[in-house]
Coordinates of C-alpha atoms in Angstrom, one line a residue:
Chain A
M24 CA 0.4 -0.3 0.1
I25 CA 1.4 3.8 -1.0
A26 CA 1.7 5.9 1.9
G27 CA -1.0 7.9 2.7
G28 CA -3.3 5.7 0.1
V29 CA -6.1 5.9 3.1
E30 CA -6.4 8.9 3.6
S31 CA -5.7 9.8 -0.2
I32 CA -8.8 7.6 -1.1
L33 CA -10.7 9.9 2.3
A34 CA -9.8 13.3 1.4
R35 CA -10.8 12.5 -2.5
S36 CA -14.5 11.1 -1.4
L37 CA -15.0 14.4 0.3
V38 CA -13.6 17.4 -2.1
E39 CA -14.4 14.6 -5.2
P40 CA -18.5 14.4 -5.4
D41 CA -18.5 11.9 -8.8
F42 CA -15.9 9.5 -6.8
L43 CA -18.2 9.2 -4.0
E44 CA -21.0 8.5 -5.2
A45 CA -18.6 6.0 -8.0
L46 CA -17.7 4.0 -4.5
I47 CA -20.5 4.0 -3.1
V48 CA -22.2 2.6 -6.6
D49 CA -18.6 0.2 -7.6
P50 CA -16.3 0.2 -5.0
K51 CA -14.2 -2.4 -6.2
G52 CA -13.9 -0.3 -9.7
S53 CA -13.4 2.7 -8.0
L54 CA -10.3 1.8 -5.9
S55 CA -8.8 -0.2 -9.0
S56 CA -5.9 1.7 -9.6
Y57 CA -5.0 2.5 -6.2
S58 CA -1.8 0.4 -4.3
L59 CA -4.3 -0.9 -1.7
D60 CA -4.0 -3.9 -0.3
E61 CA -5.8 -6.9 0.7
T62 CA -6.8 -5.5 4.4
A63 CA -7.0 -2.2 3.1
K64 CA -9.6 -2.8 -0.2
G65 CA -11.1 -4.9 2.0
E66 CA -11.8 -2.4 4.8
F67 CA -12.9 -0.3 2.0
L68 CA -14.9 -2.5 0.6
N69 CA -17.4 -2.6 4.0
A70 CA -16.9 1.3 4.5
D71 CA -19.6 3.0 5.3
F72 CA -20.4 5.5 2.8
A73 CA -22.8 6.8 3.3
R74 CA -21.4 8.0 6.7
I75 CA -18.9 9.7 4.6
R76 CA -20.8 11.4 1.9
A77 CA -23.1 12.6 5.3
F78 CA -19.9 13.8 6.3
S79 CA -18.8 15.5 3.7
G80 CA -22.7 17.4 4.0
F81 CA -21.1 17.7 7.3
I82 CA -18.2 19.3 6.5
S83 CA -19.7 22.1 3.5
K84 CA -22.4 22.7 6.6
V85 CA -19.8 24.1 8.3
Q86 CA -18.2 25.6 6.0
H87 CA -21.6 27.6 5.7
N88 CA -21.3 29.2 8.7
Y89 CA -21.0 32.9 7.9
L90 CA -25.3 32.0 7.0
W91 CA -25.2 32.2 11.1
E92 CA -25.0 36.0 10.5
S93 CA -27.8 37.0 7.5
F94 CA -29.8 33.7 7.8
P95 CA -29.7 32.8 11.4
A96 CA -33.1 32.1 11.9
T97 CA -33.4 29.5 8.6
R98 CA -29.7 28.0 10.1
K99 CA -31.2 27.0 13.4
L100 CA -34.3 25.5 12.4
L101 CA -32.4 23.5 9.8
T102 CA -30.5 22.5 13.0
F103 CA -33.8 22.0 14.8
F104 CA -35.8 20.1 12.7
G105 CA -33.1 17.8 12.5
V106 CA -32.5 19.2 8.4
E107 CA -29.2 20.3 8.0
I108 CA -26.5 17.1 7.3
D109 CA -29.0 16.0 4.8
L110 CA -29.4 19.2 3.0
F111 CA -26.1 20.0 2.7
S112 CA -24.8 16.5 1.5
R113 CA -27.1 17.0 -1.9
Y114 CA -25.4 20.8 -2.2
R115 CA -22.1 19.9 -1.9
R116 CA -21.8 19.5 -5.3
I117 CA -23.0 22.9 -6.2
Q118 CA -20.7 24.2 -4.1
L119 CA -17.7 22.9 -4.1
S120 CA -18.5 23.1 -8.6
Q121 CA -18.6 26.5 -7.3
R122 CA -15.4 26.4 -5.4
R123 CA -13.1 26.4 -8.6
K124 CA -14.9 29.6 -10.2
G125 CA -13.7 31.9 -6.8
E126 CA -16.8 33.0 -6.4
E127 CA -17.6 36.4 -4.8
R128 CA -19.0 35.8 -1.0
R129 CA -22.9 37.7 -1.7
E130 CA -22.9 35.1 -5.0
S131 CA -22.4 31.6 -2.5
I132 CA -25.0 33.1 -0.9
L133 CA -27.7 33.3 -3.0
R134 CA -26.8 30.1 -4.8
F135 CA -27.2 28.3 -1.6
I136 CA -30.9 29.8 -0.8
E137 CA -31.8 29.6 -4.3
F138 CA -31.3 25.9 -3.7
L139 CA -32.4 25.9 0.3
E140 CA -35.7 27.9 -1.9
V141 CA -36.7 24.6 -4.2
E142 CA -35.2 22.0 -1.7
L143 CA -38.4 23.6 0.9
K144 CA -40.3 23.8 -1.4
S145 CA -41.2 20.4 -2.6
K146 CA -41.1 19.2 1.0
R147 CA -44.7 19.2 2.4
G148 CA -45.0 20.1 5.7
W149 CA -45.8 22.9 8.5
Q150 CA -42.5 22.7 9.3
F151 CA -41.3 23.3 5.7
R152 CA -43.2 25.9 5.0
L153 CA -42.6 28.2 7.9
M154 CA -38.8 27.4 7.3
L155 CA -39.6 28.2 3.7
E156 CA -41.2 32.1 5.7
L157 CA -38.6 33.2 8.1
L158 CA -35.9 32.1 4.8
K159 CA -37.9 34.7 2.2
H160 CA -37.8 37.6 5.5
E161 CA -34.4 36.7 5.3
R162 CA -33.9 36.9 2.0
V163 CA -35.3 39.8 1.8
T164 CA -33.6 41.4 4.5
W165 CA -30.6 40.7 3.5
E166 CA -30.8 42.4 0.0
T167 CA -32.6 45.2 1.2
R168 CA -29.6 45.8 3.1
L169 CA -27.0 45.5 0.8
S170 CA -29.1 47.7 -2.0
L171 CA -28.9 49.7 0.3
G172 CA -25.8 51.4 -0.8
T173 CA -26.2 50.6 -4.7
V174 CA -29.8 51.5 -5.0
P175 CA -28.7 55.8 -6.5
E176 CA -30.5 58.3 -4.2
P177 CA -33.9 59.6 -6.0
M178 CA -33.6 63.6 -6.7
S179 CA -34.4 65.3 -4.6
T180 CA -38.0 67.3 -6.5
R181 CA -39.7 68.1 -2.7
L182 CA -43.3 69.4 -4.1
S183 CA -45.5 71.3 -2.0
I184 CA -48.2 68.4 -2.9
H185 CA -50.9 69.0 -0.9
R186 CA -51.4 72.4 -2.7
F187 CA -52.5 69.7 -5.8
S188 CA -55.3 70.1 -7.4
W189 CA -56.1 66.5 -7.8
A190 CA -56.0 66.7 -12.0
K191 CA -52.1 67.7 -11.5
F192 CA -51.6 65.3 -8.2
K193 CA -52.6 62.4 -10.4
T194 CA -50.0 62.8 -13.0
L195 CA -46.8 62.8 -10.2
T196 CA -44.8 60.0 -10.5
P197 CA -43.9 58.3 -7.3
V198 CA -41.0 57.4 -6.9
A199 CA -39.4 54.9 -3.4
C200 CA -37.2 56.8 -1.6
G201 CA -34.6 53.4 -1.3
P202 CA -35.4 50.3 -2.1
L203 CA -38.4 48.9 -1.5
V204 CA -39.8 45.6 -1.8
V205 CA -43.3 44.2 -0.7
R206 CA -43.3 40.2 1.1
K207 CA -46.2 38.4 1.8
F208 CA -46.3 35.7 4.5
C209 CA -49.0 33.3 6.1
Y210 CA -47.4 33.6 9.3
D211 CA -45.6 36.9 11.3
P212 CA -42.0 36.4 10.5
I213 CA -40.5 38.9 12.7
P214 CA -41.8 37.5 16.3
I215 CA -41.0 33.8 15.3
A216 CA -37.5 34.4 13.8
D217 CA -37.5 36.5 17.4
R218 CA -38.1 33.8 19.6
V219 CA -36.0 30.7 17.1
V220 CA -32.5 33.3 17.9
G221 CA -33.8 33.6 21.3
D222 CA -33.9 29.8 22.6
C223 CA -37.4 29.8 22.9
F224 CA -39.2 28.5 20.2
D225 CA -41.5 25.4 21.2
G226 CA -40.9 23.8 18.4
K227 CA -44.5 23.5 17.9
P228 CA -46.1 24.7 14.9
P229 CA -46.5 28.6 15.2
A230 CA -50.5 30.2 14.9
R231 CA -51.3 31.4 11.1
S232 CA -51.4 35.2 11.1
P233 CA -51.5 36.4 7.3
R234 CA -48.9 39.5 7.2
I235 CA -48.2 41.9 4.3
L236 CA -45.0 43.8 5.1
G237 CA -42.5 45.9 3.5
Y238 CA -38.9 46.2 3.5
W239 CA -37.4 49.3 3.6
G240 CA -33.7 50.7 3.3
D241 CA -34.5 54.1 5.1
R242 CA -31.5 56.2 3.4
S243 CA -32.3 59.3 6.4
G244 CA -31.5 56.5 9.3
C245 CA -29.5 54.4 7.1
Q246 CA -31.1 51.6 8.2
L247 CA -33.7 48.7 7.4
R248 CA -37.0 49.5 8.7
V249 CA -39.9 46.9 8.2
L250 CA -43.1 47.7 7.3
Q251 CA -46.5 46.6 8.5
L252 CA -49.4 46.9 5.1
D253 CA -52.6 46.9 4.9
R254 CA -53.5 45.6 1.4
L255 CA -54.2 48.9 -0.7
A256 CA -50.8 50.3 0.8
A257 CA -48.8 46.9 -0.3
G258 CA -50.7 47.3 -3.4
I259 CA -49.3 51.2 -4.3
L260 CA -45.4 50.1 -3.2
C261 CA -45.5 47.2 -5.6
W262 CA -47.3 48.8 -8.4
V263 CA -43.9 52.2 -7.9
N264 CA -41.2 51.8 -10.5
G265 CA -40.1 55.5 -10.8
Q266 CA -41.9 55.3 -14.2
R267 CA -45.6 54.6 -13.4
S268 CA -47.6 58.2 -11.9
V269 CA -50.3 58.0 -9.7
Q270 CA -53.2 57.3 -11.8
R271 CA -51.8 55.0 -13.3
I272 CA -50.9 52.7 -10.4
I273 CA -54.6 53.7 -8.8
D274 CA -55.0 51.7 -12.1
C275 CA -53.6 48.7 -11.2
V276 CA -54.6 48.7 -7.3
R277 CA -58.0 49.6 -7.6
R278 CA -60.5 46.7 -8.0
P279 CA -63.8 48.1 -9.8
G280 CA -66.6 46.6 -8.1
K281 CA -65.0 45.5 -5.3
D282 CA -63.9 48.8 -3.8
A283 CA -65.7 51.3 -2.3
L284 CA -62.0 53.5 -2.7
K285 CA -62.8 56.1 -5.1
P286 CA -59.7 57.1 -7.4
R287 CA -59.4 60.6 -5.5
D288 CA -59.7 58.8 -1.8
F289 CA -55.8 57.6 -2.4
R290 CA -54.7 60.7 -2.4
G291 CA -54.5 60.8 1.7
L292 CA -52.1 57.3 1.2
F293 CA -49.7 58.8 -1.5
E294 CA -49.6 62.0 0.5
G295 CA -48.5 60.4 3.9
M296 CA -45.7 57.4 2.1
A297 CA -44.6 61.0 1.0
E298 CA -44.4 62.7 4.1
A299 CA -43.1 59.5 6.1
R300 CA -40.2 60.2 2.8
L301 CA -40.9 57.0 1.9
L302 CA -41.7 58.1 -1.4
T303 CA -40.9 60.9 -2.9
L304 CA -43.7 62.2 -6.1
R305 CA -41.6 63.8 -9.2
G306 CA -43.4 65.9 -11.6
S307 CA -43.9 65.9 -15.5
Chain B
M12 CA -1.6 33.7 30.2
N13 CA 1.2 33.7 33.3
C14 CA -0.8 35.5 35.1
L15 CA -4.2 34.3 34.9
P16 CA -5.7 31.7 36.8
M17 CA -5.9 28.3 36.4
P18 CA -7.7 27.4 34.6
A19 CA -8.1 30.4 32.6
L20 CA -11.5 30.0 31.0
G21 CA -12.8 31.8 26.8
V22 CA -14.2 31.1 24.0
A23 CA -13.3 30.6 21.0
H24 CA -13.8 33.7 18.4
S25 CA -16.7 34.6 16.5
G26 CA -18.7 37.8 15.2
Y27 CA -20.4 38.1 18.6
I28 CA -17.2 38.0 20.7
P29 CA -16.2 42.2 20.5
T30 CA -19.4 43.3 21.4
F31 CA -19.9 40.5 24.3
L32 CA -16.3 42.2 25.8
E33 CA -17.3 45.3 25.6
R34 CA -20.1 44.5 27.8
H35 CA -19.0 41.9 30.0
A36 CA -15.2 42.2 30.1
D37 CA -14.9 40.0 33.2
A38 CA -16.4 37.1 32.5
I39 CA -14.0 35.4 30.4
D40 CA -10.6 35.5 31.2
Y41 CA -8.6 34.8 27.1
V42 CA -9.9 34.1 23.2
E43 CA -9.4 31.5 21.1
V44 CA -8.4 33.0 17.8
P45 CA -7.8 30.4 15.2
F46 CA -5.0 30.9 13.2
E47 CA -6.3 30.6 9.5
L48 CA -9.1 33.3 10.5
L49 CA -5.8 36.0 11.8
R50 CA -4.6 34.5 7.9
H51 CA -7.5 36.1 6.5
D52 CA -8.2 38.4 8.6
P53 CA -5.4 40.3 10.2
S54 CA -7.8 43.2 12.2
V55 CA -9.0 40.3 14.5
I56 CA -5.9 41.1 16.6
Q57 CA -7.3 43.7 17.9
I58 CA -9.4 42.1 20.4
A59 CA -5.4 41.2 22.2
E60 CA -5.9 45.0 24.2
K61 CA -8.5 43.7 25.3
K62 CA -8.0 40.2 26.0
A63 CA -4.8 37.6 25.7
I64 CA -5.6 35.2 23.0
I65 CA -5.0 31.8 22.4
L66 CA -3.8 30.5 18.9
H67 CA -5.7 27.5 17.6
C68 CA -4.7 25.8 14.1
A69 CA -6.4 23.6 11.7
S70 CA -4.0 23.5 8.7
L71 CA -0.8 21.6 10.4
S72 CA -2.0 18.7 8.7
I73 CA -0.1 16.4 12.5
G74 CA -1.9 13.3 11.2
G75 CA -1.8 13.2 7.7
T76 CA 1.2 12.2 4.6
V77 CA 1.6 15.8 3.4
E78 CA 4.3 17.8 4.9
C79 CA 3.0 21.6 5.6
S80 CA 4.2 24.6 3.7
P81 CA 7.1 26.3 4.3
Q82 CA 5.1 29.2 4.1
T83 CA 1.5 28.4 6.0
R84 CA 4.4 27.6 8.7
C85 CA 6.0 30.8 8.7
Q86 CA 3.1 33.0 8.9
I87 CA 2.0 30.5 11.9
E88 CA 5.1 31.7 13.2
K89 CA 4.5 35.0 13.2
W90 CA 0.9 34.9 14.7
V91 CA 2.3 33.1 17.1
N92 CA 4.6 35.7 17.5
L93 CA 2.2 38.8 17.4
T94 CA -0.7 36.4 20.2
Q95 CA 1.8 36.2 21.8
T96 CA -0.1 32.8 22.4
P97 CA 1.3 30.6 25.4
W98 CA 0.8 27.2 22.6
I99 CA -0.5 26.0 20.0
G100 CA -4.1 24.1 19.6
E101 CA -4.1 21.8 16.6
H102 CA -6.2 19.3 15.1
L103 CA -5.4 15.5 16.3
A104 CA -5.6 15.1 12.3
F105 CA -5.2 15.3 8.8
V106 CA -6.6 18.3 5.8
T107 CA -4.2 18.1 2.9
A108 CA -3.6 14.5 1.3
E109 CA -1.5 13.4 -1.6
R110 CA -3.1 12.7 -4.7
A111 CA -2.1 9.1 -5.2
E112 CA -1.3 7.5 -8.4
A113 CA -5.8 7.8 -8.7
G114 CA -5.9 8.7 -12.3
T115 CA -6.5 12.1 -13.3
P116 CA -9.7 12.8 -12.0
A117 CA -12.6 14.8 -15.1
E118 CA -12.4 18.5 -13.4
A119 CA -9.3 19.2 -12.0
Y120 CA -10.2 21.5 -8.6
A121 CA -6.0 22.2 -7.6
P122 CA -3.7 19.8 -10.7
G123 CA -1.0 19.1 -9.1
E124 CA -1.5 20.6 -5.8
P125 CA -2.7 18.0 -2.8
Y126 CA -6.1 17.4 -1.7
N127 CA -7.4 20.7 0.7
I128 CA -9.7 18.9 2.3
G129 CA -10.5 22.3 3.7
Y130 CA -11.8 20.7 7.2
T131 CA -10.0 18.6 9.1
V132 CA -10.4 14.6 9.3
S133 CA -8.9 11.9 12.1
P134 CA -6.6 10.3 9.9
P135 CA -7.0 5.7 10.4
M136 CA -5.6 5.5 14.1
N137 CA -2.6 2.3 13.2
E138 CA 1.1 2.3 14.1
S139 CA 2.2 3.3 11.4
T140 CA -0.6 6.4 12.4
V141 CA 1.5 6.9 15.5
E142 CA 4.9 6.8 14.2
R143 CA 4.1 9.4 11.4
V144 CA 2.0 12.0 14.1
A145 CA 5.5 11.7 16.9
R146 CA 7.4 12.8 13.3
N147 CA 5.6 15.2 12.6
F148 CA 4.6 16.8 16.2
D149 CA 8.7 16.5 16.9
C150 CA 9.7 18.3 13.3
Y151 CA 6.7 20.8 14.0
S152 CA 7.1 21.0 18.6
G153 CA 10.7 22.6 17.8
K154 CA 9.3 25.5 15.4
F155 CA 7.3 28.2 16.8
G156 CA 8.9 28.2 20.8
V157 CA 5.6 27.4 21.8
P158 CA 3.7 23.5 23.0
I159 CA 1.7 22.4 20.0
L160 CA -1.4 20.4 21.7
L161 CA -2.8 17.9 20.1
E162 CA -6.6 17.8 20.6
N163 CA -8.4 14.6 19.5
S164 CA -11.2 14.5 16.8
P165 CA -14.7 13.2 16.4
L166 CA -15.0 10.1 14.8
Y167 CA -18.0 10.1 12.3
F168 CA -16.9 6.7 10.7
N169 CA -14.9 4.0 11.1
V170 CA -11.7 4.6 8.8
P171 CA -10.9 2.2 7.4
T172 CA -7.2 0.2 8.7
S173 CA -7.9 1.6 11.4
T174 CA -6.1 -0.9 14.1
M175 CA -7.1 0.3 18.0
T176 CA -9.5 3.0 19.5
Q177 CA -8.9 6.6 19.5
V178 CA -8.7 6.3 23.7
E179 CA -5.5 3.9 22.2
F180 CA -4.5 5.9 19.6
I181 CA -4.0 9.6 22.0
N182 CA -1.8 6.9 24.4
N183 CA 0.5 5.4 21.6
V184 CA 0.7 9.4 20.9
C185 CA 1.6 9.9 24.2
R186 CA 3.4 7.7 25.0
R187 CA 6.2 8.1 21.7
T188 CA 5.7 11.8 21.7
S189 CA 5.8 14.8 24.8
A190 CA 2.9 16.3 23.3
R191 CA 0.2 17.3 25.6
L192 CA -3.6 17.7 25.0
I193 CA -6.3 19.4 24.7
L194 CA -9.7 17.4 25.2
D195 CA -12.5 18.6 23.2
L196 CA -15.9 16.8 25.0
A197 CA -17.9 17.1 22.7
H198 CA -15.8 15.4 20.3
F199 CA -14.9 13.2 22.4
Y200 CA -19.1 12.1 23.3
I201 CA -19.4 11.8 19.4
T202 CA -17.0 8.9 19.2
A203 CA -18.5 7.6 22.5
N204 CA -21.9 7.6 19.9
T205 CA -20.6 6.3 16.4
F206 CA -19.2 3.1 18.5
N207 CA -21.6 3.0 21.2
F208 CA -19.6 2.7 23.6
D209 CA -19.8 4.7 27.6
A210 CA -18.2 8.0 27.5
L211 CA -18.4 8.5 30.9
Q212 CA -16.0 5.3 31.5
E213 CA -14.0 5.7 29.4
I214 CA -12.7 9.1 29.1
E215 CA -11.2 7.6 32.4
K216 CA -9.1 5.5 30.0
L217 CA -7.6 9.3 28.6
P218 CA -4.1 10.0 29.5
L219 CA -5.8 13.3 32.0
E220 CA -2.5 14.3 33.3
R221 CA -1.7 14.7 29.9
V222 CA -4.1 17.7 29.3
D223 CA -3.6 21.4 29.5
E224 CA -7.0 22.5 27.8
I225 CA -10.5 22.0 27.8
H226 CA -13.3 22.6 24.5
I227 CA -17.0 22.9 25.5
S228 CA -19.8 23.1 22.3
G229 CA -22.5 21.1 21.7
V230 CA -23.8 18.2 19.6
D231 CA -26.4 17.3 17.1
L232 CA -28.5 14.2 16.4
Q233 CA -29.1 14.4 12.5
S234 CA -29.3 11.8 9.8
G235 CA -29.1 8.6 12.3
S236 CA -25.0 10.7 13.6
M237 CA -23.8 12.7 16.2
W238 CA -22.4 15.8 14.8
D239 CA -20.3 18.5 16.4
N240 CA -22.1 21.9 17.0
H241 CA -20.5 24.6 17.7
S242 CA -23.4 26.7 17.5
K243 CA -26.1 25.0 19.7
R244 CA -25.3 24.8 23.7
A245 CA -22.9 22.2 25.0
P246 CA -25.6 18.8 27.0
R247 CA -25.6 18.0 30.1
L248 CA -23.4 15.1 29.4
I249 CA -20.4 17.6 28.5
F250 CA -20.8 18.9 32.1
E251 CA -20.3 15.7 33.1
L252 CA -17.4 14.8 31.5
L253 CA -15.9 17.9 32.4
E254 CA -16.6 17.2 36.3
K255 CA -15.5 13.3 36.1
V256 CA -12.1 14.8 34.1
L257 CA -11.2 17.5 36.4
L258 CA -10.5 15.0 39.6
R259 CA -8.0 13.8 37.9
A260 CA -6.8 15.7 34.9
S261 CA -5.2 19.6 36.0
P262 CA -5.5 21.8 33.1
R263 CA -4.4 25.7 32.0
A264 CA -7.4 26.3 30.0
I265 CA -11.3 26.4 29.2
T266 CA -13.0 27.0 26.1
L267 CA -16.1 27.2 25.3
E268 CA -16.6 27.0 21.6
Y269 CA -19.4 28.7 20.3
N270 CA -18.4 30.3 17.4
W271 CA -20.1 29.0 15.0
S272 CA -22.8 30.9 14.7
A273 CA -22.2 35.0 14.0
R274 CA -25.6 35.6 16.2
F275 CA -25.1 32.9 19.5
P276 CA -27.7 34.7 22.0
E277 CA -25.4 36.4 25.0
H278 CA -27.6 35.1 27.6
V279 CA -26.9 31.1 26.6
L280 CA -23.0 32.4 26.8
L281 CA -23.2 34.0 30.7
E282 CA -25.0 30.6 31.4
E283 CA -22.7 28.3 30.2
L284 CA -19.7 30.4 31.7
S285 CA -21.8 30.2 34.9
L286 CA -21.9 26.8 35.0
T287 CA -18.7 26.3 33.4
R288 CA -17.4 27.6 36.5
G289 CA -20.0 25.8 38.6
V290 CA -18.6 22.6 38.0
L291 CA -15.0 23.7 38.5
A292 CA -16.2 24.5 42.1
G293 CA -17.8 21.6 42.6
A294 CA -14.8 19.8 41.3
R295 CA -11.6 22.2 43.5
G296 CA -14.1 20.7 46.1
K297 CA -14.2 16.8 45.3
R298 CA -10.6 17.0 44.9
G299 CA -9.3 18.7 48.3
Q300 CA -11.7 16.2 50.1
L301 CA -9.5 13.4 48.9

């Protein structure tokens, strides 16, 4: 047996997922090119490759400890429900293939959370729905924080909008002051995430509590603000893109025949958002 | 470390530790910092302005067949000097391995370079490895001006060609070298779980008089195995093991390794520190009575 042959095979199985899978399917063939003596060969043929595969998943898990920074509740729930090792074992191949390309941390995080979303969506049970909800909350929190430094500040054109006639007002174009994203939840993610991160989660399914939350990167305070929104406010913010006018947004949000609100009734909402500096309203 | 209490109580470095130190400066005596972190982010050395540092390392690959590169050894030496660490903690494991005569893989990650697992793995535990560890230990131990402490690895599976238990392996390494030890209690518990032995009984068979540092952290049960988990508080058994070890061993340091989550709850760390102090006081009392 060559010196270090056992370590080489183990190391290779941990950094080359294809080799590990080949060892599981055809251990004899996979080891044929190694100069192992009969004892070593016999022991490798009987090795617990399922455990070695789980160990490679464990290594991946540890190598993703940086996720704790921005996705603490998601990570903690993955541990709590005992699904981390399996999950990272499946992710190992993707992780190693990207390592070759010298990926940036941000790209690594994105790649993993996209993988995780697909995995969680494919599973049944409230635990997976809950993890998906917390992942959604932590993802949008992370993305909004990141874009706080990148989304350009809209031109400051503070108009005295209260004095505008309705005809003029509805031609104005709302622009978000900073990154702004709206998400719908079937659980309220904030108190649940707090309980999970603070080690106070009891493992019972939380009560459903639908929420619409707005994640706003407030530049004036240089911080993320999470706003609880009603359907109308959420609808407005979803349609704000810096190009649509007040009138156009109202047309998108209002459900004729269902909403008792008239277009003019939306004005107060726009004005409130402008006063809170969530939006700025630009003239044409 | 010379003026620190015996044993000193410390924590492994994590993103939350600088804030923790601002609020609870007196809660700990030192911070254990990985060499690999310092190499990646030298600014972490700033912690030395507030607390003593113990250097931990996962790069020497002392249980492996590939020699640690001169550049890495040079960097370790530099950080030993800068941190003024009393010793270097290193794993009784390998992290790199030779690319044996196995043909060319379809897509070589680093052609010509040794495999780099990026994580410490226990080598096969047999006579040949004992000899190799002894050779590596003798080779490295004079290089850095401070002792190297060897840490027991967690065993997650039976490493092919092993002919001895981990306890026998560690005893043999200690017989062949003057090495002193880091006893990681979670690693030991994991190994006991994998090989189905009683941790509380077997721990007595370790050369506990060689233990200079003890590590405490959590474990996880997942996918039919027990796993190391530095983001979770230690189970009760870890403290029972600690109590038992302290009746015989006189460690110079006890490190709480809760360093995987930058969001580890502060109140949990404080509780764990308090629990550790309680076990220490209890063991002192019992030793006094013996």
